[in-house]
CSV table of C-alpha atoms in Angstrom, one decimal:
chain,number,residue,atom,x,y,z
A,1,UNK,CA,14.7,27.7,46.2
A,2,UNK,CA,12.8,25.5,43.7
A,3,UNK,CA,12.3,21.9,44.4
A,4,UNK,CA,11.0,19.8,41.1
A,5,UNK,CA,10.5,15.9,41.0
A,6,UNK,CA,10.5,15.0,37.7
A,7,UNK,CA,9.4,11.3,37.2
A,8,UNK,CA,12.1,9.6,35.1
A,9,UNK,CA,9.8,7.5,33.2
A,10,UNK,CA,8.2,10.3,31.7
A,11,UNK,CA,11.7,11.9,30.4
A,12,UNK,CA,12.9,8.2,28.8
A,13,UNK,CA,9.7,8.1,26.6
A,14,UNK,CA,10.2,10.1,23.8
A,15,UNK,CA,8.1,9.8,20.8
A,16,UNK,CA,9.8,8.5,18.1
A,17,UNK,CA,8.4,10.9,15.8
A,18,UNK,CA,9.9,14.2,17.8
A,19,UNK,CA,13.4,12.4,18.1
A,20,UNK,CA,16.3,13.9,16.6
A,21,UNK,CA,18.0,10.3,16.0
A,22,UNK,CA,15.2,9.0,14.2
A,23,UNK,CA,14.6,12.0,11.5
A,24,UNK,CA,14.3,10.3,8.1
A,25,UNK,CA,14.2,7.2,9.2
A,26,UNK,CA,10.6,5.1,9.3
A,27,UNK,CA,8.6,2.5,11.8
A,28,UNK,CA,11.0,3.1,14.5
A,29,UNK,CA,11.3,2.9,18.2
A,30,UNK,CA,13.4,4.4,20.5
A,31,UNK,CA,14.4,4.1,24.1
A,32,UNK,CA,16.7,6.3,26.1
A,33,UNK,CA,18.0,6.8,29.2
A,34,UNK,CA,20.5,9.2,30.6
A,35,UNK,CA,23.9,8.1,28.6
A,36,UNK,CA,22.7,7.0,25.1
A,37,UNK,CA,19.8,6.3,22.8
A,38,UNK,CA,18.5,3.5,20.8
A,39,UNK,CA,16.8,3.7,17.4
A,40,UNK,CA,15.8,0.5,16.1
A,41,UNK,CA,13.7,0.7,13.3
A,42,UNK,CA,11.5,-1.7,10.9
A,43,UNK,CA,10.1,0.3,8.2
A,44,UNK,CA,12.2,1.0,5.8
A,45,UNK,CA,12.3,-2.4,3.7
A,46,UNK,CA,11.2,-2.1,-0.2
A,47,UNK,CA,7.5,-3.3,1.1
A,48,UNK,CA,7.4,-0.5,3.1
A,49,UNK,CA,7.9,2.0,0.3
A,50,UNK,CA,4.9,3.8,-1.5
A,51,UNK,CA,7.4,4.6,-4.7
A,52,UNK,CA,8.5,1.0,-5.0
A,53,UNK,CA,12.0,2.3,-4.5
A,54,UNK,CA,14.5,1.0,-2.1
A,55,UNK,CA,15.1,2.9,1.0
A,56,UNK,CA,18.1,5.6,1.2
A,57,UNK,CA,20.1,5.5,4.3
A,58,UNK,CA,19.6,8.7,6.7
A,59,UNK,CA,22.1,10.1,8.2
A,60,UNK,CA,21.3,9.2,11.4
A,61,UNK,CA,21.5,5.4,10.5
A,62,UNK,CA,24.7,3.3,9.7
A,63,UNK,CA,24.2,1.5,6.0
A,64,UNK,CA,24.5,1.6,2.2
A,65,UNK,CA,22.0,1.9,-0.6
A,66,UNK,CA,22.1,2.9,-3.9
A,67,UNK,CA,18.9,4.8,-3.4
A,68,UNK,CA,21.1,7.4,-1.2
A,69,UNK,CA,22.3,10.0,-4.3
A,70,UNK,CA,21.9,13.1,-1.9
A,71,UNK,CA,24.0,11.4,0.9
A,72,UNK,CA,27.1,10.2,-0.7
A,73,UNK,CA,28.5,9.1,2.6
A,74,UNK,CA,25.6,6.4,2.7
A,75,UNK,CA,25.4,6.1,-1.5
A,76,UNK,CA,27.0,3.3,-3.5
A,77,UNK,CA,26.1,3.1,-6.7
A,78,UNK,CA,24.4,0.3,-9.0
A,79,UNK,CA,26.2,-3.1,-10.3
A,80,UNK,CA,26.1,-4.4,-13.4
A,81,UNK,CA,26.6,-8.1,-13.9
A,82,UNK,CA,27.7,-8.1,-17.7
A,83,UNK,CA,31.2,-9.0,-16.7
A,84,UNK,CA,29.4,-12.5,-15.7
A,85,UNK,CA,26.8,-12.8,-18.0
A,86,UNK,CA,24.2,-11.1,-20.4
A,87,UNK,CA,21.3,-13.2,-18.8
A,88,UNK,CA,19.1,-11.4,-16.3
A,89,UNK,CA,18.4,-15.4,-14.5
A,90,UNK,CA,21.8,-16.7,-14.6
A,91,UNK,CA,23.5,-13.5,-13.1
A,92,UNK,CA,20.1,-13.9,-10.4
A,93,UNK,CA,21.2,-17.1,-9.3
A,94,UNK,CA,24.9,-16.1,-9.0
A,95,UNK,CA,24.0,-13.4,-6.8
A,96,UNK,CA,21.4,-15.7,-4.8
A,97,UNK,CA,24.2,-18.1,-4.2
A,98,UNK,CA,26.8,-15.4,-3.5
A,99,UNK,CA,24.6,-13.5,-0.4
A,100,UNK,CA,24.1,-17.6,0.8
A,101,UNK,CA,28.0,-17.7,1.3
A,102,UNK,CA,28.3,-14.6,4.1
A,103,UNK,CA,28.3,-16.2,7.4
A,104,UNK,CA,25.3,-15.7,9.1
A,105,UNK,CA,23.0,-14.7,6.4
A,106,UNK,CA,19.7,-15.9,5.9
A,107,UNK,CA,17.5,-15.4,2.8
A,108,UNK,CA,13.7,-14.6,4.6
A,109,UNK,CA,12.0,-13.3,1.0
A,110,UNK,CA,12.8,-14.3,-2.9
A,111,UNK,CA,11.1,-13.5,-5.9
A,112,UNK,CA,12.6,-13.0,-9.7
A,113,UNK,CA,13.3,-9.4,-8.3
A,114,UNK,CA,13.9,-8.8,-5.1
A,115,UNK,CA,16.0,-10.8,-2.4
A,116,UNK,CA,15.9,-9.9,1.4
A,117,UNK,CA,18.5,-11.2,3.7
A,118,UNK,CA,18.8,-10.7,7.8
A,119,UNK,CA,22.1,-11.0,8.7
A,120,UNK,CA,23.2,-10.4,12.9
A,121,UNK,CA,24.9,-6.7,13.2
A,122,UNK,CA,28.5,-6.8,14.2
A,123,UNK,CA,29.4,-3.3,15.2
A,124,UNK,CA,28.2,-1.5,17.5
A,125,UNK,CA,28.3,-4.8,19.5
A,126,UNK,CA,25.9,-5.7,22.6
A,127,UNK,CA,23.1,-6.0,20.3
A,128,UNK,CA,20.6,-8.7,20.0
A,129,UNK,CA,17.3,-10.0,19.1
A,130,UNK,CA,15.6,-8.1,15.9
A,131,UNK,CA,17.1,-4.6,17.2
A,132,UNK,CA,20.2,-7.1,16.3
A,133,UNK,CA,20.2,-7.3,12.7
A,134,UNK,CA,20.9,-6.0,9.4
A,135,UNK,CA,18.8,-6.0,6.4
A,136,UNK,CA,20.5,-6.6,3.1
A,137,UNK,CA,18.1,-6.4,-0.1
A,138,UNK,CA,18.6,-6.3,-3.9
A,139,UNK,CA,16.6,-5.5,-7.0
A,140,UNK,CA,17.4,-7.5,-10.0
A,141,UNK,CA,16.5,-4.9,-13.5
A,142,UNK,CA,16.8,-6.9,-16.3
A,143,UNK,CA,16.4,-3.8,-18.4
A,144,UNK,CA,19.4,-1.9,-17.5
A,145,UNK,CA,21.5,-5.3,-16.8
A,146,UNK,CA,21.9,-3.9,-13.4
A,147,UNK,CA,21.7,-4.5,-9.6
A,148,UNK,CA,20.2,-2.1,-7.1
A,149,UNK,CA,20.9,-2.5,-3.1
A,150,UNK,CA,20.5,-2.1,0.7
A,151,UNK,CA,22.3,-2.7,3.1
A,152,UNK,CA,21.6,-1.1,6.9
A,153,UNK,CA,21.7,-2.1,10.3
A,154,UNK,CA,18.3,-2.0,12.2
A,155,UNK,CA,19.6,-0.4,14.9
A,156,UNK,CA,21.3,2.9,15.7
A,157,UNK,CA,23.5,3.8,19.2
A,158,UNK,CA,23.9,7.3,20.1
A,159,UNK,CA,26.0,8.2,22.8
A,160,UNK,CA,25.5,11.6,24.8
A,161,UNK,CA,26.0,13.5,23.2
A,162,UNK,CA,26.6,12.8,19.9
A,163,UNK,CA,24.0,13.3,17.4
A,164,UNK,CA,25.7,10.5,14.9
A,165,UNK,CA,25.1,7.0,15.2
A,166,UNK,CA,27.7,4.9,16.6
A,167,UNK,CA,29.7,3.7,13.3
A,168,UNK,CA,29.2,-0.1,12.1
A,169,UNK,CA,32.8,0.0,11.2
A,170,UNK,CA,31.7,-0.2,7.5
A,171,UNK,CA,30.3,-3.6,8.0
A,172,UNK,CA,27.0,-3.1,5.4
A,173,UNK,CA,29.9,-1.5,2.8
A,174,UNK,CA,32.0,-4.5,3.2
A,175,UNK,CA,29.8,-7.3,3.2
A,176,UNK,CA,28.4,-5.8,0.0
A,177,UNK,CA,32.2,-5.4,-1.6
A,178,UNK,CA,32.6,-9.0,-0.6
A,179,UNK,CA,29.3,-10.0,-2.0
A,180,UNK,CA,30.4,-8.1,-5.3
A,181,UNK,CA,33.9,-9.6,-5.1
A,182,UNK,CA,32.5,-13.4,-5.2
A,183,UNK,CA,30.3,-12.2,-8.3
A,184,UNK,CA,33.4,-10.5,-9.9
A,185,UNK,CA,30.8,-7.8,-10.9
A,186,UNK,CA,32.0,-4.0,-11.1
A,187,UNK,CA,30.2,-1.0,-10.0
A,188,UNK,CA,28.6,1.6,-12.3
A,189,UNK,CA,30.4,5.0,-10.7
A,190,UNK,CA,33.2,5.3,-8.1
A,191,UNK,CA,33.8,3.1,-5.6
A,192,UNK,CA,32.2,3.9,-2.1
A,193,UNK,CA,35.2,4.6,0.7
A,194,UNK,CA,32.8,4.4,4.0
A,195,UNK,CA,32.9,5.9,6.8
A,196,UNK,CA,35.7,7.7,8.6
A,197,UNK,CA,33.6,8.1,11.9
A,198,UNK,CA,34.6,6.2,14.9
């Protein structure tokens, strides 16, 4: 007969790097103890990116981005705003005003290109603080009269012992539909259907 302590500390501390729930995803941290882990992460805005390209959405993370063509589950594609307007500026301000009109949403960086909103995450619920948000961006290109986005919650919950994030109920997809909806805008390929996890 065996007898091992094993200090409990040392089990809940597991790098980031080595964790399952955090592959593909960037700038993360993540705590667990014995019924469920938490992956909040904070590098995977457009600054953060070496090729100047928006972030995809791993599957271990609950979000859409048009940056996501080998996940389709996390992929929506591109909008164009020519049902508005042919004027990259105009159809910038439309879309500026449109993201101001979500509940909750607040503008923290603007430019000609690139708008990034924070917005408090709805589902899973019990979250708070900065693990407590969702980061919404968009990329204006004027050349291709088109729209590229982001939308993806900071924070991932994994229950034991599921190895898939708890679902956002398809909040980031819907906030972006009712984003697009406001702009009258249509998207550039099929329409994404979300989720069907729990």
């Amino acid at each position: 007969w065996l007898s091992t302590t094993i200090d409990a500390s040392a089990v809940q501390d597991i790098p980031t790097g080595n964790a399952a729930t955090s592959a593909g995803r960037k700038g993360c941290k993540t705590v667990t103890d014995p019924t469920r882990t938490v992956v909040t992460c904070r590098g995977e805005l457009l600054e953060d990116q070496a090729d100047g390209r928006l972030s995809k959405i791993s599957a271990t993370a609950n979000g859409v981005s048009t940056s996501s063509v080998k996940n389709p589950s996390r992929f929506s594609p591109p909008w164009t705003y020519l049902t508005e307007t042919n004027n990259p500026r105009v159809a910038w301000q439309s879309l500026i005003r449109a993201v101001s009109t979500i509940p909750g949403t607040e503008i923290v960086k603007l430019t000609d290109t690139y708008l990034h909103a924070i917005t408090p995450t709805q589902y899973p619920p019990g979250l708070s603080g900065e693990s407590g948000l969702d980061d919404i961006e968009f990329v204006l290109r004027a050349d291709d009269n088109i729209v590229l986005f982001r939308s993806a919650s900071r924070t991932s919950v994994f229950i034991y012992p599921l190895t898939q994030p708890i679902s956002d109920q398809n909040t980031n997809l819907k906030r972006l539909q009712k984003i697009r909806s406001i702009l009258g805008w249509i998207e550039l390929g099929d329409a994404q259907q979300g989720s069907q996890r729990l």
